[in-house]
Amino acid sequence: MRGAASPRRIGGFAADVTDFVGRRAELAQIKELLSTARLVTLTGVAGVGKTRLGQQVAAQLADSFPDGRWVVELAPLRDDGLLGHTLTMALDVPVRSPQGPLADLIDFLHDKKLLLVVDNCEHLVGACAGVIPRLLRAAPELRVLATSRQPLGIMGEYVWPVAPLPTPSAENPLPGGADYPALTLFAQRAAAALPGFRITEENQDIVAEICRCLDGIPLAIELAAVRLPAKSLEQLLVELHTRHRWLAVEIGTVEARHHSLRAAIDGSFDLCSSAEQVMWERLSVFPTSFTLETVEQVCAGDGLNTESVLDLVAGLVDKSVLIREDRLGRAQFRLLETLRQYGQDRLREAGQEMTLRRRHRDWYLRLAEDCAAEWFGPDQVRLSSRLQAEHANIRAALDFSLTTPEETRTGLSMTATLWFYWLACGLLTEGRYWLNRALRVSPEPSRERARALWANSWIAVVQGDTAAGAAMAAECRECARQLDDRRALAHGTQVLGLSALFSNDLSRARKVFAEAGQLFAGELSRHAHESDLMCGMLLARAGSTVALTFQGDPAQAALICNECLEVCDRHGEQWVRSHVLTALALAEWESGRWREVAAHARDALRSRRTFYDLLGMAASVEMLAWIATASREFERATVLLGAAVHLWQSFGQPLFGSRIWSNPHDECETRCRGRLGDRTFEAAYHRGTELTTAQAVAYAIAE
C-alpha cells in the first residue's frame, strides 16, 4: 500500500463477486474470447448484470494476467475531461503535466499483460472511444473488458450482449422445480428477506410467472424478492402485471425490458414509507459512497429530522435499495447506479435537484474549509485520508459549482481552498485542471481569484513550468494589491521566490523569500497560527535556506532549518516538516555530513509516503541515491537514480529543471556509470525505473 492515508487500490482486482448465479456458459465463452480479442464490451439494459458478469470474468482470470486485473468504475464520473485522470488514479499511475495523464498511462501499460475492466461507460461513450484505442495500440498485451448500455463503436470491438437470466416458458411445466437461474436468484434473495422461504411444487409456477413478468432481469428479480415480507407472491404478481401494463401505455415505444425493470423499481419505491422515498431521492445526489454523518448534513431537513436518518437508511438497506460497506473502519452506504439514476429522476421531477446538489456542494465546501483550517497540525494523516475517501464527491461538488453560472465564484473558492490537497496528496495535475477551469469561468478580480492564482502558480512551478507559474504569481500579486489582500500578496510572493530558486537565480530568490517572510509575519500577527500562513512562512524560510546553502553558507542554512523544525514539531506538523528536512539535508550535503543527510532524507520520505506527496518523494529518493554513491554502494545508487527519475517524471519536469538538483544528480550518475560500466549501470537503472512508487520508497528506506 502507498501508506495509511491512501484508499486507492494497489494490485488490481478488488471487486465483490459473491453470490453469483448462473451464466456458466457465458463466463467460459467471454474468458475464451478475451484470449484473442483486445476489447470486449458487455452490453445490455440497466440491471441485466453487466457489472457482476464483468467482475466474475475478471475474478476467474487471475492466472492469465500477471500484471493484474483492474476495475475502473466510471459511474460517478460526469466530466469526460477527467477520464484520463480517473484511469491513472485507479491504476495507481502518477500523472505528469507536460503530456497529460494518458501519456503516463501509455508509458505504464506498454509492456504490461493486464486486464482493464471499465465499468458503466454509457454516459462517456465518446470519451472512451477516444481513449481506449490509444491504450490498445500502445500496449500489445492489454485487454479491455467494458460494460455499457451501448457499444463503444471502436474498431475491433467485440460486442457481447448480456441476456437476462433464463426463465421457464409459460407453455412448458417446470422440470425439477428451480433449475433456472432466474428462479434460483429469486429464491436466494427471498430467503434472505424472509427466512425459511423456498421454492416448492406449490409456489414454483407463480415464482416462474413473476420472473417472466420481470423478463429475467437480475436487478428487477432481486428488488421483487425482497418485498416478500410485505406482500404475498400472489399480491406481488398482480401488482407487477398491473404496473407493467400501465408503463407500456405511459412509456410507449421503450422496450419491454425497460418496463419490467421500471415496474420492479417502482414497486420497491412504493414499498418505502414516504420519508424513505424522500431519502432515496435525496441520496441520489451522491455519485458514490457516503457516510451517515454526511447524510445527516446533506439530506436532513425540510421534513426529514436528523434523528430519523439512521432509521431511514436502515430501512432502505433492509429493502435492498442501499448497500452497506465497511471501509477504513467506517460504515458507508451506496445506491446501485440504476437506483441512483431512478432517485435522481424523481428528485428532478420534484423540482429539488438543484437544492440538493447545492446542499451537497455546501457540505463538501465546509469539509474542504475545515480540513484547510486544521491542516497545519497533528491531524494531517486523518485529514488527507478523509479527503481521498471523498474524492468522487469533491469532484461532483466542483463540477456543480463550475457548471452553474451563479455558483462559479464559490467553485473558484473551493478549488483554491483545497490547495494543500492538490500539493500534498499526489494530485498536482488534477489540481491544476480544476484551478485552470475555475480561473477561466471567473475572470474578474476577486479575493477568490487571487487565492486560486497562487495555488495554481505554486503547482505550475513545482511541476517545472516556471514561466507559467511566475506569470500567475505576478497576476496574483497585482490582483492582491488592487484588493489590499496582503495574505494573497504573501503567497504570490513566496511562489515568485520559488520560481527564482528553480531558475537558479539564488540572489533574487533570497530577496523575494525574505519579502514573503515579512508579509507572512505581518499577517500572522493578526491571524495567529492559521494553516496557510504558517505553511507559507515556513516554506519561504526553507526555500531561502536552499539559496543560502548554494551561496556558500550551509551552516547558517542548517541553523534556520532547525528553527523551522522546532516550530513544526511544536505543532505536530509533518508535511512542511518533510520539506524543511529536505532543505536541511541539502545543507548537510554541502557540508559533507553524509550520515545526517541520509537520516533526514529517510525521515522526510516516511512522512511523504503517508500523504503520497510525489514531489517530496522524488526529492528524497534522489538524495538517497547521492548518499548511496558517497557510500560507494554504486549499484544501489543506480537503482535509486532510476527510481528517482521515474518519480520526477510522474509530476513534471525532472529535478525541477534546476541546476541545484541536476548538478549532484549528474555527478552521481557519472560516478556510478564509471564504476559499474555501461551494461551493469543500464540494467540497474532500468530496474529502478520499473519500480512502482511504493516499491521505490520501500527500497529507498531499506524496508
XYZ file of C-alpha atoms in Angstrom:
703
model
C 0.000 0.000 0.000
C 1.076 3.584 -0.502
C 0.531 4.466 3.081
C -2.170 4.618 5.685
C -3.772 7.655 4.181
C -4.422 6.243 0.739
C -7.678 4.460 -0.036
C -6.726 3.692 -3.624
C -6.391 0.063 -4.663
C -2.931 -1.344 -5.348
C -2.507 -4.577 -7.275
C -5.633 -4.516 -9.329
C -8.724 -6.505 -8.601
C -10.800 -5.722 -5.541
C -14.324 -6.489 -6.662
C -17.130 -8.181 -4.748
C -18.113 -11.287 -6.690
C -20.086 -13.237 -4.089
C -23.482 -14.822 -4.739
C -23.042 -15.007 -8.491
C -25.873 -17.003 -10.062
C -25.797 -18.836 -13.397
C -24.114 -17.709 -16.622
C -21.510 -20.519 -16.619
C -21.555 -20.810 -20.404
C -21.229 -17.045 -20.859
C -18.330 -16.931 -18.419
C -16.433 -19.613 -20.309
C -17.111 -18.018 -23.688
C -16.109 -14.497 -22.636
C -12.920 -15.798 -21.000
C -12.091 -17.641 -24.210
C -12.873 -14.549 -26.280
C -10.506 -12.416 -24.180
C -7.651 -14.782 -25.045
C -7.697 -13.334 -28.569
C -9.901 -10.216 -28.561
C -8.328 -6.969 -27.310
C -11.624 -5.246 -26.454
C -14.858 -6.917 -25.382
C -17.872 -4.786 -24.477
C -20.679 -6.306 -22.437
C -23.889 -4.547 -23.443
C -27.453 -4.766 -22.214
C -30.253 -2.961 -20.439
C -29.845 -1.499 -16.969
C -29.976 -4.128 -14.248
C -29.215 -7.082 -16.518
C -25.985 -7.903 -14.687
C -23.221 -6.491 -16.891
C -21.139 -5.285 -13.962
C -21.385 -8.534 -11.996
C -20.597 -10.604 -15.075
C -17.565 -8.443 -15.846
C -16.342 -8.754 -12.261
C -16.788 -12.512 -12.299
C -14.878 -12.842 -15.568
C -12.022 -10.823 -14.088
C -12.090 -12.859 -10.879
C -11.561 -16.072 -12.827
C -8.670 -14.774 -14.926
C -6.034 -14.274 -12.253
C -3.544 -16.648 -13.885
C -3.918 -15.063 -17.314
C -2.856 -11.543 -16.333
C 0.347 -11.439 -14.250
C 0.210 -7.632 -14.048
C -3.255 -7.636 -12.535
C -6.925 -7.125 -13.202
C -8.023 -3.571 -12.558
C -11.605 -2.350 -12.203
C -12.309 1.303 -13.068
C -15.795 2.478 -12.113
C -16.961 5.319 -14.336
C -20.498 5.712 -12.974
C -19.533 8.564 -10.581
C -17.653 10.439 -13.316
C -19.569 13.185 -15.095
C -16.729 15.252 -16.561
C -15.213 13.414 -19.535
C -12.179 15.677 -19.239
C -11.234 13.694 -16.141
C -11.356 10.260 -17.791
C -7.582 10.108 -18.127
C -7.106 11.203 -14.523
C -9.622 8.598 -13.352
C -7.876 5.772 -15.192
C -4.440 6.739 -13.913
C -5.690 7.043 -10.336
C -7.403 3.638 -10.479
C -4.213 2.003 -11.740
C -2.037 3.996 -9.311
C -0.141 5.650 -12.155
C 1.284 9.050 -11.180
C 0.468 11.881 -13.608
C 2.954 14.306 -15.100
C 1.895 17.589 -16.615
C 3.676 18.067 -19.960
C 1.987 15.221 -21.873
C -1.043 14.716 -19.642
C -2.364 11.613 -17.874
C -2.800 9.462 -20.998
C 0.899 9.687 -21.796
C 1.707 8.379 -18.337
C -0.899 5.650 -18.644
C 0.509 4.561 -22.010
C 4.017 4.541 -20.571
C 2.822 2.378 -17.683
C 0.854 -0.077 -19.821
C 3.159 -0.510 -22.793
C 4.786 -3.723 -21.529
C 2.062 -4.953 -19.156
C -0.078 -8.046 -19.539
C -3.108 -6.666 -17.804
C -6.919 -6.773 -17.838
C -8.649 -3.422 -17.542
C -12.346 -3.630 -16.629
C -14.013 -0.301 -17.473
C -17.462 -0.304 -15.898
C -20.512 1.829 -16.805
C -19.255 3.562 -19.955
C -22.611 4.518 -21.473
C -22.530 8.185 -20.435
C -18.919 8.573 -21.618
C -19.020 6.605 -24.878
C -17.345 9.355 -26.910
C -14.529 9.849 -24.396
C -13.964 6.092 -24.040
C -13.907 5.713 -27.814
C -11.132 8.300 -27.911
C -9.013 6.886 -25.084
C -9.283 3.084 -25.241
C -7.931 2.679 -28.815
C -4.838 4.696 -27.861
C -4.191 2.398 -24.928
C -4.692 -0.733 -27.007
C -2.336 0.479 -29.731
C 0.367 1.286 -27.204
C 0.074 -1.881 -25.092
C 0.030 -5.129 -27.140
C -0.712 -7.325 -24.110
C -3.521 -5.156 -22.737
C -7.079 -6.486 -22.728
C -10.091 -4.257 -22.040
C -13.433 -5.562 -20.808
C -16.010 -2.760 -20.888
C -19.613 -2.635 -19.720
C -22.053 -0.244 -21.347
C -25.693 0.027 -22.337
C -24.467 0.601 -25.888
C -21.369 -0.396 -27.879
C -18.399 1.947 -27.802
C -18.101 1.958 -31.587
C -14.378 1.172 -31.627
C -12.773 -0.719 -34.495
C -12.006 -4.279 -33.383
C -14.572 -4.165 -30.577
C -16.352 -7.448 -29.839
C -19.828 -6.694 -28.562
C -21.287 -9.301 -26.203
C -24.990 -8.725 -25.498
C -25.723 -9.781 -21.916
C -29.047 -11.575 -21.938
C -31.444 -11.714 -18.999
C -31.401 -14.867 -16.866
C -33.300 -17.786 -18.411
C -36.840 -18.316 -17.148
C -39.234 -21.220 -17.852
C -41.754 -20.640 -20.605
C -45.458 -20.422 -19.788
C -46.228 -23.358 -22.086
C -43.905 -25.936 -20.527
C -44.142 -27.269 -16.968
C -41.167 -26.852 -14.665
C -38.992 -29.952 -14.544
C -37.108 -30.174 -11.265
C -38.595 -27.019 -9.797
C -35.997 -24.242 -9.595
C -33.381 -25.377 -12.117
C -33.479 -21.952 -13.787
C -31.017 -19.202 -12.791
C -33.804 -16.621 -12.545
C -35.703 -18.766 -10.047
C -32.528 -19.600 -8.149
C -31.742 -15.899 -7.778
C -35.293 -15.149 -6.634
C -35.147 -17.962 -4.065
C -31.795 -16.787 -2.660
C -32.859 -13.164 -2.267
C -36.305 -14.066 -0.948
C -34.817 -16.365 1.695
C -32.513 -13.563 2.829
C -35.518 -11.249 3.247
C -37.958 -13.876 4.543
C -36.078 -16.657 6.374
C -37.439 -20.082 5.530
C -38.684 -19.205 2.084
C -38.041 -21.809 -0.593
C -39.484 -22.767 -3.938
C -41.865 -25.699 -3.715
C -44.130 -27.555 -6.104
C -46.979 -25.396 -4.790
C -45.388 -21.996 -5.457
C -42.962 -22.677 -8.296
C -45.410 -21.713 -11.049
C -46.191 -18.323 -9.547
C -42.483 -17.651 -8.901
C -41.794 -18.554 -12.520
C -44.524 -16.179 -13.654
C -43.033 -13.366 -11.526
C -39.615 -13.946 -13.100
C -41.160 -13.992 -16.588
C -43.022 -10.783 -15.843
C -39.670 -9.253 -14.879
C -38.063 -10.563 -18.107
C -35.353 -12.369 -16.143
C -33.589 -9.089 -15.292
C -31.491 -9.830 -12.174
C -31.887 -6.432 -10.503
C -35.655 -6.486 -11.058
C -35.865 -10.010 -9.608
C -33.836 -9.029 -6.539
C -35.977 -5.966 -5.896
C -39.157 -8.021 -6.193
C -37.896 -10.844 -3.969
C -37.024 -8.608 -1.032
C -40.640 -7.384 -0.890
C -41.990 -10.742 0.272
C -42.083 -9.784 3.956
C -44.677 -7.148 2.992
C -46.547 -8.904 0.169
C -47.548 -12.436 -0.769
C -46.386 -13.967 -4.030
C -49.890 -13.536 -5.429
C -50.071 -9.860 -4.466
C -46.630 -9.265 -5.930
C -47.584 -10.839 -9.247
C -50.846 -8.879 -9.555
C -49.046 -5.622 -8.840
C -46.315 -6.348 -11.381
C -48.822 -7.228 -14.108
C -50.836 -4.066 -13.423
C -47.821 -1.779 -13.295
C -46.236 -3.362 -16.377
C -49.365 -2.708 -18.443
C -49.567 0.871 -17.207
C -45.931 1.538 -18.037
C -46.353 0.054 -21.517
C -49.001 2.677 -22.227
C -47.243 5.501 -20.382
C -43.734 4.975 -21.774
C -44.876 3.780 -25.174
C -42.049 2.787 -27.505
C -39.446 1.905 -24.860
C -38.628 -1.803 -24.999
C -40.490 -4.172 -22.701
C -37.470 -4.967 -20.533
C -37.227 -1.311 -19.543
C -40.867 -1.538 -18.452
C -40.036 -4.621 -16.396
C -37.165 -3.015 -14.536
C -39.086 0.200 -14.034
C -42.014 -1.804 -12.661
C -39.728 -3.534 -10.164
C -38.095 -0.286 -9.081
C -41.458 1.463 -8.834
C -42.655 -1.405 -6.662
C -39.665 -1.043 -4.362
C -40.234 2.695 -4.229
C -43.897 2.215 -3.332
C -42.921 -0.231 -0.598
C -40.932 2.528 1.091
C -42.548 4.906 3.530
C -42.978 8.468 2.313
C -39.951 9.525 4.369
C -37.855 6.680 2.913
C -38.921 7.736 -0.573
C -37.727 11.281 0.066
C -34.476 9.931 1.492
C -33.943 7.726 -1.587
C -34.424 10.728 -3.847
C -32.053 12.896 -1.847
C -29.366 10.214 -1.583
C -29.151 10.156 -5.381
C -27.152 13.387 -5.187
C -24.119 11.348 -4.031
C -22.173 9.948 -7.018
C -20.676 7.195 -4.887
C -20.477 6.043 -1.258
C -21.469 8.199 1.702
C -21.498 8.031 5.498
C -24.319 8.581 7.951
C -22.704 11.825 9.067
C -22.777 13.127 5.509
C -26.392 12.062 5.027
C -27.368 13.964 8.161
C -25.720 17.109 6.805
C -26.945 16.916 3.196
C -30.290 15.114 3.311
C -31.865 16.016 6.662
C -34.192 18.994 6.997
C -37.264 20.071 5.035
C -39.410 17.341 6.537
C -36.707 14.806 7.467
C -35.463 15.083 11.040
C -31.787 14.431 11.703
C -32.828 11.922 14.375
C -34.665 9.858 11.750
C -31.720 9.489 9.365
C -30.374 6.274 10.890
C -33.759 4.553 10.791
C -34.447 5.698 7.239
C -31.058 4.496 5.993
C -31.528 1.190 7.819
C -34.960 0.810 6.227
C -33.507 1.330 2.757
C -30.786 -1.219 3.489
C -33.442 -3.729 4.582
C -35.297 -3.155 1.302
C -32.069 -3.707 -0.708
C -32.167 -0.147 -2.011
C -28.915 0.734 -0.239
C -25.793 -1.400 0.028
C -23.733 -1.176 3.218
C -19.945 -1.358 3.013
C -17.267 -1.066 5.699
C -14.253 0.974 4.642
C -11.349 2.110 6.784
C -13.314 1.131 9.882
C -16.343 3.254 8.948
C -19.773 2.182 7.749
C -20.562 3.576 4.311
C -23.551 3.179 2.032
C -24.228 3.443 -1.684
C -27.034 3.183 -4.197
C -26.674 0.878 -7.168
C -26.222 3.136 -10.204
C -29.612 2.196 -11.691
C -31.374 3.004 -8.421
C -29.374 6.221 -8.083
C -30.496 7.339 -11.537
C -34.097 6.475 -10.644
C -33.845 8.567 -7.481
C -32.252 11.391 -9.435
C -35.132 11.370 -11.918
C -37.637 11.543 -9.052
C -35.670 14.327 -7.398
C -35.636 16.290 -10.651
C -39.367 15.755 -11.169
C -39.960 17.070 -7.649
C -38.013 20.233 -8.514
C -35.436 19.528 -5.786
C -32.342 18.562 -7.767
C -30.611 21.955 -7.682
C -31.414 22.424 -4.000
C -29.861 19.076 -3.069
C -26.861 19.492 -5.337
C -26.214 22.875 -3.718
C -26.521 21.368 -0.230
C -24.182 18.575 -1.297
C -21.678 21.156 -2.568
C -22.015 23.263 0.572
C -21.203 20.291 2.780
C -18.061 19.433 0.808
C -17.064 23.080 0.716
C -17.316 23.129 4.521
C -15.311 19.907 4.682
C -12.614 21.466 2.493
C -12.571 24.631 4.624
C -12.404 22.669 7.888
C -9.558 20.492 6.622
C -7.702 23.550 5.326
C -8.060 25.284 8.698
C -6.700 22.247 10.557
C -4.005 21.315 8.049
C -1.045 22.790 9.916
C -1.229 20.490 12.910
C -1.169 16.900 14.164
C -4.175 15.590 12.175
C -2.749 15.753 8.659
C -2.876 11.987 8.075
C -6.533 11.821 9.111
C -7.417 14.867 7.022
C -5.721 13.614 3.871
C -7.323 10.189 4.308
C -10.757 11.782 4.715
C -10.425 13.865 1.560
C -9.081 10.983 -0.503
C -12.043 8.841 0.577
C -14.393 11.631 -0.570
C -12.633 12.307 -3.869
C -15.626 11.464 -6.111
C -17.911 13.667 -4.021
C -15.385 16.517 -4.153
C -15.287 16.211 -7.930
C -19.093 16.303 -8.089
C -19.210 19.397 -5.881
C -16.620 21.190 -8.002
C -18.334 20.221 -11.241
C -21.688 21.518 -9.982
C -20.126 24.819 -8.955
C -18.226 25.383 -12.178
C -21.131 24.481 -14.475
C -23.776 26.551 -12.643
C -23.384 30.245 -13.570
C -24.334 31.692 -10.181
C -22.043 29.264 -8.352
C -18.760 29.715 -10.222
C -17.218 32.049 -7.665
C -17.938 29.522 -4.931
C -16.329 26.870 -7.126
C -13.279 29.096 -7.534
C -13.062 29.435 -3.767
C -13.376 25.681 -3.220
C -10.646 24.782 -5.718
C -8.292 27.248 -4.029
C -9.254 26.084 -0.535
C -8.030 22.603 -1.497
C -4.515 23.863 -2.327
C -2.940 21.586 0.298
C -4.833 18.556 -1.041
C -3.586 19.097 -4.582
C 0.002 19.753 -3.484
C 0.497 17.274 -0.643
C -1.535 14.255 -1.771
C -0.209 13.442 -5.227
C -2.870 15.364 -7.154
C -0.800 18.087 -8.773
C -2.122 17.630 -12.302
C -5.752 17.202 -11.323
C -5.494 20.198 -9.014
C -4.160 22.289 -11.867
C -7.015 21.017 -14.076
C -9.637 22.262 -11.611
C -7.832 25.528 -10.890
C -7.400 26.322 -14.598
C -11.065 25.576 -15.184
C -12.180 27.713 -12.235
C -9.989 30.637 -13.274
C -11.433 30.527 -16.812
C -15.052 30.816 -15.660
C -14.329 33.529 -13.050
C -12.021 36.027 -14.784
C -12.990 39.110 -12.776
C -10.622 40.261 -9.982
C -11.592 38.895 -6.563
C -10.023 37.546 -3.395
C -11.068 34.079 -4.524
C -9.273 34.541 -7.839
C -6.127 35.798 -6.132
C -6.120 32.704 -3.906
C -6.654 30.365 -6.862
C -3.834 32.081 -8.746
C -1.259 31.500 -6.031
C -2.358 27.886 -5.599
C -2.168 27.245 -9.340
C 1.116 29.080 -9.744
C 2.645 27.019 -6.934
C 1.678 23.762 -8.675
C 2.995 25.024 -12.015
C 6.369 25.964 -10.541
C 6.963 22.651 -8.753
C 5.990 20.855 -11.972
C 8.817 22.681 -13.707
C 6.550 25.063 -15.636
C 8.270 28.053 -14.071
C 7.319 30.598 -16.746
C 3.590 29.926 -16.397
C 3.897 29.771 -12.626
C 5.749 33.077 -12.412
C 3.173 34.750 -14.668
C 0.289 33.576 -12.492
C 2.133 34.582 -9.324
C 2.670 38.072 -10.778
C -1.029 38.311 -11.669
C -1.877 37.168 -8.138
C 0.270 39.942 -6.663
C -1.320 42.560 -8.899
C -4.807 41.361 -8.008
C -3.880 41.283 -4.310
C -2.626 44.865 -4.417
C -5.841 46.026 -6.106
C -7.906 44.360 -3.366
C -5.491 45.131 -0.491
C -5.260 41.374 0.150
C -1.943 41.016 1.957
C -2.429 37.290 2.546
C -2.619 36.576 -1.197
C 0.259 39.003 -1.753
C 2.400 36.963 0.665
C 1.579 33.679 -1.065
C 2.139 35.088 -4.539
C 5.493 36.467 -3.414
C 6.507 33.106 -1.940
C 5.792 31.404 -5.278
C 7.864 34.018 -7.116
C 10.722 33.177 -4.755
C 10.326 29.510 -5.566
C 10.321 30.321 -9.276
C 13.544 32.279 -8.907
C 15.123 29.428 -6.932
C 14.298 26.815 -9.564
C 15.508 29.230 -12.253
C 18.879 29.264 -10.435
C 18.689 32.978 -9.581
C 19.802 32.490 -5.980
C 20.242 36.140 -5.026
C 16.797 37.088 -6.265
C 15.293 34.024 -4.614
C 16.678 35.034 -1.199
C 15.441 38.593 -1.631
C 11.929 37.550 -2.687
C 11.671 34.871 0.025
C 12.657 37.492 2.607
C 9.894 39.788 1.333
C 7.410 36.926 1.532
C 8.545 36.139 5.088
C 7.876 39.717 6.172
C 4.419 39.645 4.608
C 3.579 36.339 6.289
C 4.844 37.612 9.645
C 2.618 40.658 9.343
C -0.432 38.523 8.570
C 0.362 36.058 11.369
C 0.448 38.924 13.841
C -3.244 39.434 13.025
C -4.219 35.813 12.308
C -2.061 33.703 14.610
C -1.290 30.099 13.583
C -3.628 29.993 10.575
C -2.632 26.987 8.485
C -1.902 28.528 5.092
C 0.081 31.363 6.681
C 2.155 29.010 8.823
C 2.872 26.759 5.838
C 3.746 29.711 3.628
C 6.047 31.343 6.168
C 7.984 28.160 6.963
C 8.282 27.101 3.330
C 9.530 30.582 2.403
C 12.195 30.289 5.103
C 13.107 26.777 3.961
C 13.367 27.987 0.368
C 15.665 30.800 1.411
C 17.968 28.295 3.150
C 18.396 26.346 -0.097
C 19.592 29.527 -1.796
C 21.808 30.267 1.202
C 23.326 26.777 1.074
C 24.361 27.063 -2.538
C 25.661 30.574 -1.998
C 28.228 29.061 0.357
C 26.737 29.252 3.865
C 25.282 25.804 4.674
C 25.903 26.253 8.405
C 23.581 29.266 8.622
C 21.072 27.446 6.423
C 21.083 24.466 8.808
C 20.544 26.772 11.782
C 17.433 28.322 10.165
C 16.106 24.879 9.157
C 16.415 23.609 12.719
C 14.444 26.632 13.949
C 11.710 25.781 11.436
C 11.713 22.146 12.548
C 11.141 23.239 16.132
C 8.006 25.107 15.041
C 6.728 22.080 13.106
C 7.409 19.707 15.984
C 5.699 22.034 18.448
C 2.526 21.852 16.348
C 2.792 18.168 15.437
C 3.051 19.108 11.740
C 4.507 16.603 9.215
C 4.137 17.842 5.636
C 6.000 21.164 5.889
C 8.442 19.418 8.213
C 9.329 16.975 5.417
C 10.181 19.870 3.102
C 12.245 21.577 5.781
C 14.100 18.291 6.313
C 14.939 18.250 2.609
C 16.334 21.770 2.822
C 18.349 20.724 5.902
C 19.633 17.640 4.077
C 20.863 19.858 1.239
C 22.762 21.982 3.752
C 24.270 18.880 5.355
C 25.181 17.557 1.887
C 27.171 20.686 1.122
C 28.903 20.261 4.493
C 29.803 16.630 3.725
C 27.736 15.205 6.594
C 26.538 12.082 4.758
C 25.028 10.285 7.743
C 22.845 13.272 8.633
C 21.722 13.660 5.013
C 20.588 10.014 4.902
C 18.723 10.304 8.210
C 16.896 13.477 7.146
C 16.041 12.126 3.698
C 14.615 8.881 5.112
C 12.671 10.748 7.792
C 11.157 13.050 5.168
C 10.383 10.131 2.852
C 8.429 8.253 5.513
C 6.202 11.282 6.088
C 5.747 11.953 2.392
C 4.696 8.389 1.743
C 1.863 8.886 4.218
C 0.370 11.679 2.110
C 1.540 10.335 -1.252
C 3.459 13.577 -1.814
C 5.057 12.760 -5.190
C 7.108 15.933 -5.293
C 8.641 15.256 -1.905
C 9.161 11.537 -2.515
C 11.099 12.257 -5.705
C 13.401 14.674 -3.877
C 14.015 12.246 -1.012
C 14.761 9.245 -3.237
C 17.068 11.429 -5.325
C 19.052 12.460 -2.246
C 19.327 8.867 -1.031
C 20.843 7.998 -4.419
C 23.515 10.639 -3.807
C 24.200 9.186 -0.361
C 24.497 5.656 -1.715
C 27.065 6.935 -4.215
C 29.032 8.679 -1.477
C 28.940 5.392 0.484
C 30.254 3.537 -2.593
C 27.063 1.479 -2.941
C 27.081 2.102 -6.663
C 24.548 -0.461 -7.818
C 22.067 0.588 -5.132
C 22.666 4.227 -6.028
C 21.952 3.484 -9.683
C 18.674 1.718 -8.890
C 17.682 4.752 -6.796
C 18.632 7.117 -9.617
C 16.314 5.244 -11.972
C 13.526 5.241 -9.389
C 14.019 8.943 -8.700
C 13.874 9.928 -12.367
C 10.682 7.896 -12.773
C 9.193 9.717 -9.779
C 10.300 13.120 -11.067
C 8.613 12.412 -14.389
C 5.422 11.424 -12.589
C 4.551 15.019 -11.720
C 6.518 17.278 -14.006
C 9.963 18.220 -15.224
C 12.759 16.124 -13.649
C 14.746 17.849 -10.912
C 12.523 20.954 -11.204
C 14.669 21.893 -14.210
C 17.063 23.336 -11.625
C 20.865 23.246 -11.596
C 20.712 22.922 -7.801
C 19.352 19.417 -8.253
C 20.743 18.454 -11.651
C 24.433 19.015 -10.808
C 24.579 16.469 -7.931
C 22.429 14.091 -9.990
C 24.811 14.268 -12.960
C 27.855 13.774 -10.716
C 26.192 10.773 -9.085
C 25.340 9.229 -12.450
C 28.842 9.789 -13.808
C 30.483 8.085 -10.819
C 28.101 5.120 -10.868
C 28.482 4.560 -14.610
C 32.253 4.788 -14.318
C 32.398 2.230 -11.516
C 29.813 -0.219 -12.865
C 30.364 0.046 -16.594
C 27.656 0.895 -19.106
C 25.986 -2.517 -19.230
C 25.616 -3.020 -15.470
C 24.673 0.624 -14.972
C 21.891 0.492 -17.580
C 20.469 -2.737 -16.132
C 20.372 -1.336 -12.586
C 18.967 1.986 -13.787
C 16.221 0.212 -15.731
C 15.411 -1.840 -12.632
C 14.825 1.403 -10.751
C 12.541 2.860 -13.415
C 10.400 -0.292 -13.285
C 9.707 0.026 -9.550
C 6.239 1.173 -8.517
C 6.069 4.200 -6.266
C 5.501 2.005 -3.209
C 8.403 -0.289 -4.155
C 10.724 2.640 -4.805
C 10.005 4.155 -1.399
C 10.397 0.818 0.386
C 13.730 0.215 -1.383
C 14.958 3.722 -0.594
C 14.330 3.391 3.144
C 15.503 -0.256 3.139
C 12.220 -1.803 4.214
